[in-house]
């Protein structure tokens, strides 16, 4: 253990030091090769111009290199892999896609993913908005917000354990140690094995992600709500609007942009979600989703990179519209 | 009816009461699951399976089985054969409420009653656990009779679970592995992104707008896309240099790559908002871009650097996927999330192990979260375009 701590510290020092040395050294080198001080006026201007050409690339070079290796190359490579067989050796054209189109488990995951995509962002945004509005009105709102925000810091695996315990099932007649079954039993209901109830188990898994992400929606929406000018609400009150009219007709339209941002952000997250399904059911009892299906094909049992890559492409296609929307939005802001 | 002001519109007494109640409901809904595992992790192993954690502060009733003393302990009294003793190893801590001799009816008789077990055999179990077992004929055999009883047990809390988990389930080791992964994977992207963000915000060069657009596009690329090609790449590099393909260096760089678009996006939008006059006056004084960056921009950017650091820390600490793919599953490399996932498979119903392990994995993020919440929220508000 001590040796691991030591080697970790050494690597941190070397890695971080190396980064600093690169930036500092490269910068010094430019100053040395194209000096701007201590040379004649014309040469100085010339060298300053050259420095201006080179330096941005020194600053941004490492980032571009890493982005290319870790994101851009993989996207292209995955696309190519999706046309190859199991081991990535033989070109098989569209046969992976054909397999996908006819695979029962894929249909099931696609359907489940669609449900996730509808339910989770909607629930998070709605609950986040409701809680933001409610907590704004009470003196202990900040504390309440912190507590609701808290699950955002918890890992999906940790959250899965937490909720698995809530859903824990004991045979009928035994004392329930899972909160949900205990409540059901207290009201005279029949305890259930929640996570293996086909179809409904999807919703019990979604609850976990909703529990994690509502705090995120709440914080963003709460700050948007604070940005609403007081006068618009006062004017509506004077005109005799009731609280619901104020909420739907005055507040919502003014924060519509923020709602969209929250919605899309959670949508992207949902497409990538994997850990919850892996730890709770691993796709059993027809609760499979795309990201976990892909992981199965890649590493477990399947070991088929071609099919895994094809599923990754499907996930990518799901994200594409949001990507385009993001870039257009950024361009509208003028790149600054 | 006229309302006093905009914010308090429509607030009757009941309305206000309802708001408090509704918020309380949400707070309970959001905190109870976590409190559940915290309380459970501190409970006695046998009590966890005996009763719900919400009852753990009150005395609980547990049904258990034990054996009476063996026939060798019998004494002859008034023409009867009698075995006496106590059901509890340490009498006085619990109280028996009912007992029985058949597993189908473990609470057939009340404490203190004399149970008639046919052929003149009787058994009496008292509240304090003492019993009298008598028979007209001598008891034979080697083992004592099996009896069942319901006992009221006072709440019992222990830190035993934590000791077990930390030292024998490998959680302690994984904790260290997680730290080894997380710290460099938080620091390295900050440095690389800060320089890149400055260049994108304040330096002029061709292709800048395109680069910004690409980075924003990369914000949403699903991690899944990168797995297969990078794994192949790592294997290739590993083979070429004769080194293992699953190393800490590999996972640091992977987390750096995946965190970079968000880091650059967040830092650039913040740096671009710094006052232009500041840079220009420094430039007139003859400062180079490097000096401006180090002496002016970096110190001013501290809040946003901090919020990205928290993001990246939480993201790496909580990650399961990247660690599963790029780091081995051996004892010396398994991170906390991976270990917890493995425990879920191997120790499925052992809630004392699972809840304790889960609490250990979430304690660091919770501390980070509570102490640096302010920066975390700021980062969220600044960068709410990115999807986690």
XYZ file of C-alpha atoms in Angstrom:
724
model
C 0.000 0.000 0.000
C 2.755 2.411 0.958
C 4.492 1.726 -2.333
C 1.279 2.427 -4.226
C 0.863 5.751 -2.463
C 4.463 6.609 -3.210
C 4.252 5.672 -6.876
C 0.991 7.612 -7.205
C 2.648 10.680 -5.740
C 5.667 10.311 -8.018
C 3.466 9.971 -11.071
C 1.398 12.987 -10.102
C 4.530 15.071 -9.672
C 6.072 13.803 -12.919
C 2.839 14.105 -14.905
C 1.868 17.517 -13.653
C 5.477 18.694 -13.759
C 5.813 17.384 -17.287
C 2.744 19.320 -18.388
C 4.066 22.508 -16.830
C 7.526 21.918 -18.284
C 6.043 21.513 -21.756
C 4.061 24.751 -21.654
C 6.815 26.753 -20.031
C 9.607 25.250 -22.137
C 7.802 25.561 -25.452
C 7.046 29.148 -24.640
C 10.657 29.909 -23.777
C 11.778 28.238 -26.980
C 9.577 30.513 -29.074
C 11.000 33.530 -27.244
C 14.521 32.292 -27.932
C 14.111 31.452 -31.616
C 12.106 34.568 -32.456
C 13.285 37.160 -29.942
C 11.159 40.278 -29.673
C 13.393 42.066 -27.237
C 16.971 43.189 -27.850
C 16.686 43.129 -31.646
C 16.133 45.914 -34.172
C 12.648 47.350 -34.537
C 11.775 45.752 -37.853
C 13.062 42.327 -36.795
C 11.156 42.599 -33.516
C 7.899 43.285 -35.330
C 8.596 40.392 -37.664
C 9.358 38.040 -34.807
C 6.311 39.164 -32.839
C 4.180 38.287 -35.859
C 5.810 34.854 -36.068
C 5.305 34.327 -32.355
C 1.654 35.187 -32.800
C 1.397 32.517 -35.490
C 3.041 29.786 -33.461
C 2.022 30.381 -29.871
C -1.696 29.623 -30.100
C -0.862 26.181 -31.432
C 1.564 25.584 -28.595
C -1.189 26.392 -26.144
C -3.874 24.379 -27.822
C -1.706 21.616 -29.283
C -1.906 19.105 -26.399
C -5.670 19.529 -26.200
C -6.098 18.935 -29.944
C -3.853 15.888 -29.816
C -5.777 14.320 -26.934
C -9.176 15.165 -28.428
C -8.140 13.537 -31.695
C -6.874 10.367 -30.046
C -9.629 9.961 -27.494
C -12.717 11.252 -29.265
C -12.403 11.979 -32.965
C -10.408 8.922 -33.995
C -12.670 6.575 -31.989
C -15.836 7.940 -33.592
C -14.467 7.277 -37.069
C -12.964 3.971 -36.052
C -16.188 2.746 -34.441
C -18.043 3.562 -37.626
C -15.549 1.439 -39.580
C -15.685 -1.386 -37.036
C -19.420 -1.587 -37.444
C -18.863 -2.888 -40.977
C -16.488 -5.617 -39.851
C -16.964 -9.009 -38.238
C -16.398 -10.242 -34.694
C -12.649 -9.750 -34.518
C -12.576 -6.731 -36.802
C -10.765 -8.603 -39.620
C -13.255 -9.204 -42.395
C -15.460 -6.647 -44.073
C -19.049 -7.764 -43.783
C -20.881 -4.767 -45.183
C -24.199 -4.061 -43.574
C -24.690 -7.467 -42.024
C -24.208 -6.167 -38.467
C -26.968 -3.672 -39.116
C -29.128 -6.398 -40.604
C -28.536 -8.529 -37.530
C -29.415 -5.577 -35.327
C -32.656 -4.957 -37.165
C -33.795 -8.515 -36.551
C -32.459 -9.007 -33.024
C -35.147 -9.418 -30.407
C -33.043 -8.115 -27.555
C -32.156 -5.021 -29.558
C -35.824 -4.294 -30.175
C -36.453 -4.672 -26.489
C -33.581 -2.333 -25.563
C -34.605 0.212 -28.152
C -38.115 0.243 -26.766
C -36.858 0.479 -23.204
C -34.466 3.261 -24.174
C -37.348 5.160 -25.750
C -39.284 4.853 -22.513
C -36.269 6.060 -20.569
C -35.896 8.971 -22.991
C -39.483 10.036 -22.501
C -39.946 9.414 -18.796
C -36.648 10.420 -17.184
C -36.055 13.886 -18.688
C -39.742 14.732 -18.311
C -39.905 13.598 -14.705
C -36.636 15.298 -13.747
C -37.582 18.580 -15.376
C -41.090 18.558 -13.956
C -40.070 17.584 -10.426
C -37.079 19.930 -10.562
C -39.350 22.802 -11.538
C -41.958 22.018 -8.894
C -39.351 21.721 -6.155
C -37.581 24.889 -7.315
C -40.831 26.857 -7.131
C -41.842 25.408 -3.777
C -38.473 25.795 -2.060
C -38.234 29.413 -3.180
C -41.144 30.220 -0.902
C -39.958 28.877 2.439
C -37.249 29.852 4.871
C -35.577 26.458 4.958
C -35.615 26.175 1.176
C -31.830 26.254 0.837
C -31.421 23.322 3.189
C -34.160 21.401 1.403
C -32.483 22.100 -1.921
C -29.106 20.877 -0.704
C -30.641 17.627 0.456
C -32.470 17.029 -2.802
C -29.358 18.021 -4.741
C -27.199 15.585 -2.809
C -27.753 12.376 -4.815
C -26.035 14.087 -7.758
C -22.753 13.433 -5.979
C -23.456 9.727 -5.607
C -22.228 7.229 -8.177
C -24.736 5.256 -10.211
C -23.448 2.076 -8.613
C -23.797 3.528 -5.118
C -27.287 4.741 -5.964
C -28.144 1.300 -7.291
C -27.185 -0.307 -3.999
C -29.213 2.294 -2.134
C -32.293 1.582 -4.208
C -31.794 -2.139 -4.354
C -32.147 -2.002 -0.601
C -35.343 0.051 -0.912
C -36.728 -2.569 -3.339
C -35.546 -5.549 -1.255
C -38.105 -8.347 -1.156
C -38.823 -10.923 1.519
C -41.252 -13.789 1.119
C -44.854 -13.101 1.998
C -45.502 -13.242 5.748
C -41.923 -12.419 6.627
C -41.002 -9.048 7.985
C -40.007 -6.795 5.071
C -36.661 -5.022 5.324
C -37.104 -3.140 2.047
C -38.817 0.205 2.560
C -41.104 -0.057 -0.449
C -42.417 -3.515 0.380
C -42.838 -2.537 4.016
C -45.014 0.402 2.973
C -46.994 -1.760 0.566
C -47.506 -4.346 3.279
C -48.487 -1.721 5.833
C -51.286 -0.644 3.508
C -52.401 -4.229 3.130
C -50.803 -4.850 -0.253
C -48.852 -7.827 -1.490
C -45.042 -7.481 -1.412
C -43.458 -7.680 -4.869
C -40.084 -8.511 -6.363
C -40.010 -5.090 -7.961
C -36.933 -5.379 -10.152
C -37.986 -8.555 -11.871
C -41.510 -7.505 -12.753
C -41.345 -7.411 -16.562
C -42.066 -3.995 -18.082
C -42.697 -2.295 -14.732
C -39.145 -2.975 -13.571
C -37.976 -0.420 -16.141
C -39.774 2.252 -14.185
C -38.237 1.134 -10.922
C -34.822 1.516 -12.525
C -35.757 4.907 -13.962
C -36.658 6.099 -10.486
C -32.980 5.792 -9.577
C -31.852 8.098 -12.369
C -34.693 10.511 -11.637
C -33.661 10.521 -7.992
C -30.097 11.406 -9.023
C -30.851 13.986 -11.698
C -33.759 15.979 -10.288
C -31.355 18.009 -8.157
C -29.528 19.078 -11.302
C -32.748 20.236 -12.971
C -33.824 21.976 -9.780
C -30.627 24.021 -9.416
C -30.607 25.219 -13.019
C -34.328 25.984 -13.110
C -34.223 27.659 -9.735
C -31.610 30.126 -10.942
C -33.660 30.747 -14.083
C -36.727 31.430 -11.962
C -34.776 33.987 -9.955
C -33.914 35.727 -13.197
C -37.554 36.444 -13.947
C -38.194 40.153 -13.448
C -40.477 40.753 -10.477
C -42.497 43.350 -12.415
C -43.914 40.837 -14.879
C -45.346 38.796 -12.013
C -46.630 41.869 -10.195
C -48.363 43.054 -13.338
C -50.090 39.704 -13.670
C -51.186 39.811 -10.042
C -52.683 43.252 -10.526
C -54.541 41.924 -13.554
C -56.047 39.302 -11.245
C -54.179 36.198 -12.362
C -54.242 33.245 -9.993
C -51.028 31.406 -8.980
C -51.475 28.708 -11.616
C -51.989 31.248 -14.378
C -48.912 33.104 -13.175
C -46.925 29.901 -13.233
C -48.023 28.664 -16.657
C -48.472 31.922 -18.523
C -45.853 34.211 -17.008
C -43.077 32.116 -15.495
C -42.837 29.107 -17.817
C -42.571 31.088 -21.091
C -39.766 33.187 -19.629
C -37.636 30.197 -18.658
C -38.504 28.071 -21.664
C -34.924 28.186 -22.998
C -33.537 26.873 -19.725
C -36.116 24.104 -19.589
C -34.963 22.978 -23.034
C -31.316 22.971 -21.952
C -32.108 20.897 -18.870
C -34.229 18.537 -20.910
C -31.582 17.920 -23.566
C -28.787 17.550 -21.035
C -30.679 14.813 -19.225
C -31.629 13.231 -22.547
C -27.948 12.826 -23.448
C -27.271 11.313 -20.071
C -30.122 8.845 -20.470
C -28.765 7.648 -23.811
C -25.468 6.847 -22.183
C -26.876 5.317 -19.031
C -25.458 1.944 -18.338
C -24.346 1.507 -14.756
C -27.821 1.394 -13.252
C -29.065 -1.375 -15.506
C -25.788 -3.278 -15.168
C -25.827 -3.299 -11.394
C -29.554 -3.717 -10.847
C -30.591 -6.344 -13.395
C -27.857 -6.601 -16.031
C -30.630 -6.474 -18.591
C -32.503 -9.463 -17.245
C -36.293 -9.556 -17.006
C -36.477 -7.505 -20.214
C -34.960 -4.353 -18.767
C -32.100 -4.158 -21.275
C -30.949 -0.791 -22.629
C -28.659 0.044 -25.549
C -25.554 1.013 -23.578
C -25.616 -2.174 -21.536
C -26.422 -4.301 -24.561
C -23.374 -2.876 -26.247
C -21.216 -3.659 -23.236
C -22.518 -7.221 -23.263
C -21.612 -7.706 -26.885
C -18.204 -6.181 -26.424
C -16.939 -7.863 -23.308
C -19.239 -10.457 -21.880
C -20.215 -13.620 -23.666
C -20.499 -11.855 -26.995
C -16.986 -10.566 -27.491
C -18.118 -9.240 -30.865
C -16.565 -5.863 -31.602
C -18.489 -5.481 -34.858
C -21.885 -5.787 -33.204
C -20.783 -3.733 -30.205
C -19.644 -0.949 -32.515
C -22.930 -1.083 -34.399
C -24.873 -0.516 -31.201
C -22.525 2.363 -30.338
C -23.370 3.908 -33.703
C -27.083 3.673 -32.868
C -26.448 5.534 -29.616
C -24.431 8.135 -31.547
C -27.264 8.635 -34.016
C -29.539 9.287 -31.058
C -27.225 12.031 -29.836
C -26.578 13.585 -33.260
C -29.576 15.942 -33.363
C -28.637 17.336 -29.969
C -25.052 17.781 -31.115
C -26.147 19.773 -34.136
C -28.524 21.841 -32.036
C -25.720 22.589 -29.576
C -23.332 23.764 -32.285
C -25.959 25.969 -33.913
C -26.827 27.437 -30.552
C -23.157 28.190 -29.905
C -22.721 29.741 -33.343
C -25.703 31.982 -32.721
C -23.870 33.364 -29.726
C -21.104 34.355 -32.115
C -18.353 32.024 -30.977
C -17.568 34.244 -28.037
C -58.932 40.256 -3.547
C -55.796 42.326 -3.529
C -52.530 40.540 -2.899
C -49.681 42.184 -0.993
C -46.884 41.394 -3.463
C -45.968 39.181 -6.370
C -44.004 36.503 -4.547
C -46.567 35.893 -1.878
C -49.477 35.722 -4.275
C -52.193 33.300 -3.306
C -50.820 32.439 0.111
C -53.489 31.568 2.579
C -52.545 29.905 5.836
C -53.372 26.489 4.395
C -51.516 27.264 1.211
C -48.379 28.078 3.139
C -48.781 25.002 5.303
C -49.203 22.905 2.179
C -45.960 24.239 0.715
C -44.028 23.263 3.834
C -45.636 19.862 3.813
C -44.935 19.294 0.132
C -41.279 20.269 0.473
C -40.952 18.065 3.525
C -42.395 15.199 1.508
C -39.852 15.693 -1.269
C -36.969 16.030 1.160
C -37.938 12.783 2.869
C -38.311 11.028 -0.464
C -34.852 12.162 -1.480
C -33.005 11.500 1.758
C -34.628 8.370 3.204
C -32.980 5.890 0.806
C -29.518 7.178 1.733
C -30.300 7.352 5.427
C -31.483 3.763 5.107
C -28.121 2.468 4.048
C -26.267 4.620 6.571
C -28.361 3.295 9.450
C -28.174 -0.257 8.141
C -24.418 -0.125 7.807
C -24.210 0.620 11.530
C -26.570 -2.147 12.622
C -25.881 -5.580 13.884
C -25.766 -8.187 11.121
C -28.566 -10.319 12.576
C -30.804 -7.353 13.244
C -30.507 -6.153 9.640
C -32.224 -9.246 8.295
C -34.649 -9.407 11.208
C -36.323 -6.038 10.932
C -36.519 -2.929 8.786
C -33.866 -0.289 9.421
C -36.547 2.251 10.347
C -37.322 0.187 13.431
C -33.706 0.068 14.529
C -34.043 2.791 17.133
C -36.773 0.916 18.950
C -36.455 -2.509 20.492
C -37.181 -5.155 17.929
C -38.672 -8.588 18.105
C -36.638 -11.342 16.539
C -37.525 -14.946 16.121
C -34.600 -17.283 16.512
C -33.823 -20.885 17.223
C -31.533 -22.473 19.736
C -31.040 -25.782 21.502
C -31.724 -26.649 25.107
C -28.919 -28.137 27.141
C -28.152 -31.768 26.126
C -29.665 -34.719 28.036
C -26.371 -35.127 29.849
C -27.364 -32.105 31.921
C -30.566 -33.658 33.272
C -31.171 -34.097 36.964
C -33.814 -36.193 38.666
C -36.224 -34.165 40.762
C -39.380 -35.447 42.495
C -39.476 -38.491 40.218
C -39.163 -36.368 37.065
C -36.216 -35.749 34.838
C -35.499 -32.045 34.524
C -33.161 -29.958 32.360
C -32.751 -26.349 33.389
C -30.835 -23.502 31.859
C -31.103 -20.229 29.939
C -31.720 -19.656 26.242
C -29.450 -16.609 26.183
C -25.724 -16.782 26.341
C -25.698 -13.555 28.285
C -29.050 -13.293 30.077
C -30.451 -9.870 30.845
C -30.097 -8.069 27.500
C -33.200 -9.427 25.777
C -36.629 -10.618 26.817
C -38.504 -13.655 25.524
C -42.102 -12.960 24.558
C -43.110 -16.321 23.088
C -41.660 -19.728 22.297
C -42.451 -22.959 20.494
C -40.976 -26.298 19.550
C -42.019 -26.512 15.920
C -40.552 -24.334 13.171
C -44.028 -23.962 11.704
C -45.226 -22.350 14.933
C -42.218 -20.705 16.535
C -44.372 -18.559 18.826
C -46.974 -21.126 19.884
C -46.722 -20.435 23.622
C -46.465 -17.271 25.644
C -43.426 -16.665 27.842
C -44.014 -18.085 31.330
C -46.594 -20.656 30.151
C -46.007 -24.321 30.687
C -46.198 -26.000 27.312
C -47.548 -29.506 27.195
C -45.478 -31.497 24.687
C -47.379 -34.810 25.022
C -46.572 -37.898 27.111
C -46.172 -35.734 30.189
C -43.246 -33.803 28.759
C -43.451 -30.083 29.566
C -41.424 -27.046 28.724
C -41.610 -23.700 30.421
C -39.679 -20.704 29.118
C -39.691 -17.529 31.172
C -39.275 -13.947 30.048
C -35.655 -13.809 31.169
C -34.799 -16.836 29.027
C -34.607 -19.387 31.837
C -36.366 -22.652 31.076
C -37.504 -25.826 32.777
C -37.805 -28.910 30.587
C -39.165 -31.942 32.357
C -40.225 -35.453 31.470
C -41.485 -38.526 33.406
C -38.869 -40.683 31.669
C -35.157 -39.992 31.263
C -34.052 -37.947 28.229
C -31.746 -39.730 25.832
C -29.659 -38.807 22.812
C -26.713 -36.475 22.436
C -28.246 -33.178 21.376
C -30.457 -30.813 23.217
C -33.974 -30.207 21.938
C -34.440 -27.476 19.351
C -36.678 -24.623 20.491
C -37.829 -21.461 18.788
C -38.468 -18.194 20.520
C -39.337 -14.600 19.875
C -37.198 -12.184 21.811
C -37.353 -8.475 22.191
C -33.920 -7.155 21.479
C -32.792 -3.641 22.355
C -31.302 -1.571 19.508
C -27.717 -2.499 18.893
C -25.312 -0.428 16.836
C -21.837 -1.441 15.858
C -18.922 -0.380 13.715
C -18.044 -4.016 13.155
C -19.338 -3.915 9.566
C -16.918 -1.150 8.674
C -14.002 -3.071 10.069
C -14.986 -6.195 8.147
C -15.481 -4.364 4.896
C -12.373 -2.205 5.065
C -9.969 -4.962 5.964
C -11.334 -8.180 4.558
C -13.508 -7.316 1.567
C -10.811 -5.328 -0.207
C -12.664 -2.025 0.060
C -9.694 -0.369 1.761
C -7.425 -1.306 -1.110
C -9.983 -0.138 -3.672
C -10.308 3.155 -1.876
C -6.629 3.739 -2.505
C -6.972 2.630 -6.131
C -9.808 5.097 -6.631
C -7.677 7.906 -5.242
C -4.790 6.887 -7.478
C -7.068 7.085 -10.505
C -8.885 10.246 -9.509
C -6.227 12.736 -8.455
C -4.086 12.790 -11.616
C -7.202 12.432 -13.780
C -8.463 15.649 -12.213
C -5.280 17.716 -12.356
C -4.007 16.866 -15.845
C -7.118 17.915 -17.814
C -7.334 21.200 -15.908
C -3.880 22.270 -17.043
C -4.285 21.216 -20.650
C -7.772 22.716 -20.866
C -6.776 26.011 -19.252
C -4.122 26.737 -21.884
C -6.429 25.661 -24.696
C -9.287 27.732 -23.320
C -7.105 30.829 -23.125
C -5.960 30.344 -26.707
C -9.548 29.935 -27.877
C -10.737 32.955 -25.929
C -7.983 35.523 -26.385
C -5.599 34.548 -29.198
C -6.156 35.094 -32.906
C -5.437 32.240 -35.259
C -7.039 30.692 -38.335
C -9.580 27.949 -37.727
C -10.513 29.128 -34.274
C -14.252 29.241 -34.865
C -14.188 25.779 -36.396
C -12.247 24.414 -33.461
C -14.772 25.829 -31.025
C -17.620 24.259 -32.965
C -15.866 20.878 -32.999
C -15.293 20.991 -29.252
C -18.925 21.847 -28.594
C -19.933 18.973 -30.843
C -17.642 16.626 -28.943
C -19.408 17.562 -25.697
C -22.148 15.089 -26.447
C -20.176 12.205 -27.973
C -21.199 9.132 -26.002
C -18.370 7.484 -24.126
C -19.397 4.166 -25.607
C -18.059 5.250 -28.986
C -14.531 5.402 -27.684
C -14.317 2.043 -25.976
C -13.586 -0.417 -28.766
C -11.068 1.654 -30.759
C -9.218 2.793 -27.665
C -9.033 -0.690 -26.261
C -7.511 -1.864 -29.548
C -5.157 1.096 -29.526
C -4.055 0.357 -25.966
C -3.539 -3.307 -26.785
C -1.486 -2.311 -29.813
C 0.689 0.064 -27.832
C 0.999 -2.532 -25.086
C 2.183 -5.184 -27.522
C 4.562 -2.825 -29.252
C 6.377 -1.816 -26.099
C 5.857 -5.023 -24.186
C 3.930 -3.289 -21.381
C 0.517 -4.191 -19.952
C -2.315 -2.498 -21.828
C -4.367 -1.778 -18.708
C -2.424 0.781 -16.696
C -3.117 3.764 -14.515
C -1.482 5.981 -17.128
C -3.972 4.677 -19.673
C -6.984 5.479 -17.532
C -5.667 8.941 -16.588
C -5.316 9.841 -20.226
C -8.715 8.358 -21.047
C -10.421 10.434 -18.355
C -8.463 13.458 -19.538
C -9.690 12.931 -23.075
C -13.309 12.435 -22.057
C -13.286 15.395 -19.686
C -11.493 17.785 -21.999
C -14.379 19.067 -24.161
C -16.372 20.076 -21.119
C -13.318 21.577 -19.429
C -12.412 23.665 -22.470
C -16.022 24.691 -23.007
C -16.483 25.778 -19.393
C -13.137 27.542 -19.004
C -13.312 29.260 -22.379
C -16.710 30.804 -21.792
C -15.536 32.084 -18.434
C -12.201 33.443 -19.693
C -13.879 35.110 -22.667
C -15.963 37.068 -20.190
C -12.949 38.639 -18.479
C -12.520 42.370 -19.161
C -10.690 43.085 -22.402
C -8.949 46.175 -21.014
C -7.033 44.023 -18.582
C -5.397 41.979 -21.351
C -4.794 44.978 -23.560
C -3.071 47.076 -20.930
C -0.866 44.120 -20.026
C 0.012 43.632 -23.673
C 0.924 47.305 -24.033
C 3.236 46.849 -21.049
C 5.028 44.223 -23.131
C 3.656 41.087 -21.505
C 3.578 37.997 -23.698
C 0.522 35.751 -23.911
C 2.195 33.284 -21.586
C 2.729 35.946 -18.959
C -0.790 37.300 -19.316
C -2.165 33.800 -18.918
C -0.121 32.892 -15.876
C -0.224 36.218 -14.075
C -3.673 37.574 -14.908
C -6.061 35.042 -16.392
C -5.218 32.052 -14.240
C -5.639 33.784 -10.870
C -8.882 35.401 -12.033
C -10.209 32.058 -13.237
C -9.854 30.348 -9.906
C -13.606 29.944 -9.253
C -14.275 28.233 -12.552
C -11.143 26.101 -12.271
C -12.410 24.956 -8.889
C -15.831 24.105 -10.208
C -14.405 22.080 -13.047
C -12.074 20.316 -10.616
C -15.067 19.262 -8.514
C -16.934 18.044 -11.570
C -14.054 16.043 -12.863
C -13.283 14.642 -9.429
C -16.853 13.454 -8.880
C -17.138 12.153 -12.415
C -13.923 10.118 -12.226
C -14.544 8.916 -8.692
C -18.043 7.745 -9.584
C -17.147 6.266 -12.947
C -17.642 2.565 -13.500
C -17.508 2.143 -17.265
C -14.079 3.595 -18.027
C -12.503 1.777 -15.109
C -14.074 -1.519 -16.131
C -12.700 -1.232 -19.640
C -9.293 0.383 -19.181
C -8.230 -0.926 -15.800
C -7.795 -4.548 -14.804
C -10.160 -6.284 -12.418
C -7.377 -7.542 -10.157
C -7.211 -6.687 -6.491
C -4.494 -4.103 -7.077
C -6.498 -2.200 -9.693
C -10.199 -2.571 -8.912
C -11.682 0.826 -8.036
C -14.459 1.367 -5.498
C -17.347 1.403 -7.942
C -16.042 -1.745 -9.602
C -15.586 -3.434 -6.238
C -19.087 -2.498 -5.181
C -20.454 -3.876 -8.418
C -18.523 -7.109 -7.872
C -19.827 -7.352 -4.308
C -23.386 -6.958 -5.584
C -22.796 -10.075 -7.606
C -20.969 -12.136 -5.015
C -22.551 -10.944 -1.763
C -26.030 -10.292 -3.152
C -28.069 -10.609 0.044
C -25.456 -9.654 2.615
C -26.797 -6.245 3.342
C -24.315 -5.552 6.124
C -21.502 -5.823 3.542
C -23.321 -4.037 0.727
C -24.649 -1.075 2.679
C -21.349 -0.512 4.411
C -19.390 -0.703 1.170
C -21.867 1.593 -0.541
C -21.541 4.115 2.224
C -17.770 4.059 1.995
C -17.897 4.658 -1.763
C -20.225 7.638 -1.417
C -18.634 9.264 1.591
C -15.838 10.997 -0.349
C -18.137 12.526 -2.978
C -20.507 13.633 -0.232
C -17.710 15.379 1.666
C -16.468 17.042 -1.520
C -20.018 17.999 -2.355
C -20.881 19.506 1.011
C -17.663 21.430 1.455
C -17.500 22.779 -2.106
C -21.196 22.961 -2.991
C -20.908 26.648 -3.897
C -18.396 25.987 -6.681
C -20.250 22.918 -7.825
C -23.454 24.882 -8.358
C -21.555 27.649 -10.124
C -20.074 25.111 -12.518
C -23.481 23.578 -13.156
C -24.988 26.934 -13.977
C -22.101 27.880 -16.251
C -21.920 24.603 -18.110
C -25.402 23.201 -18.167
C -25.072 22.262 -21.818
C -22.974 19.208 -21.143
C -24.581 15.916 -20.301
C -22.526 14.507 -17.488
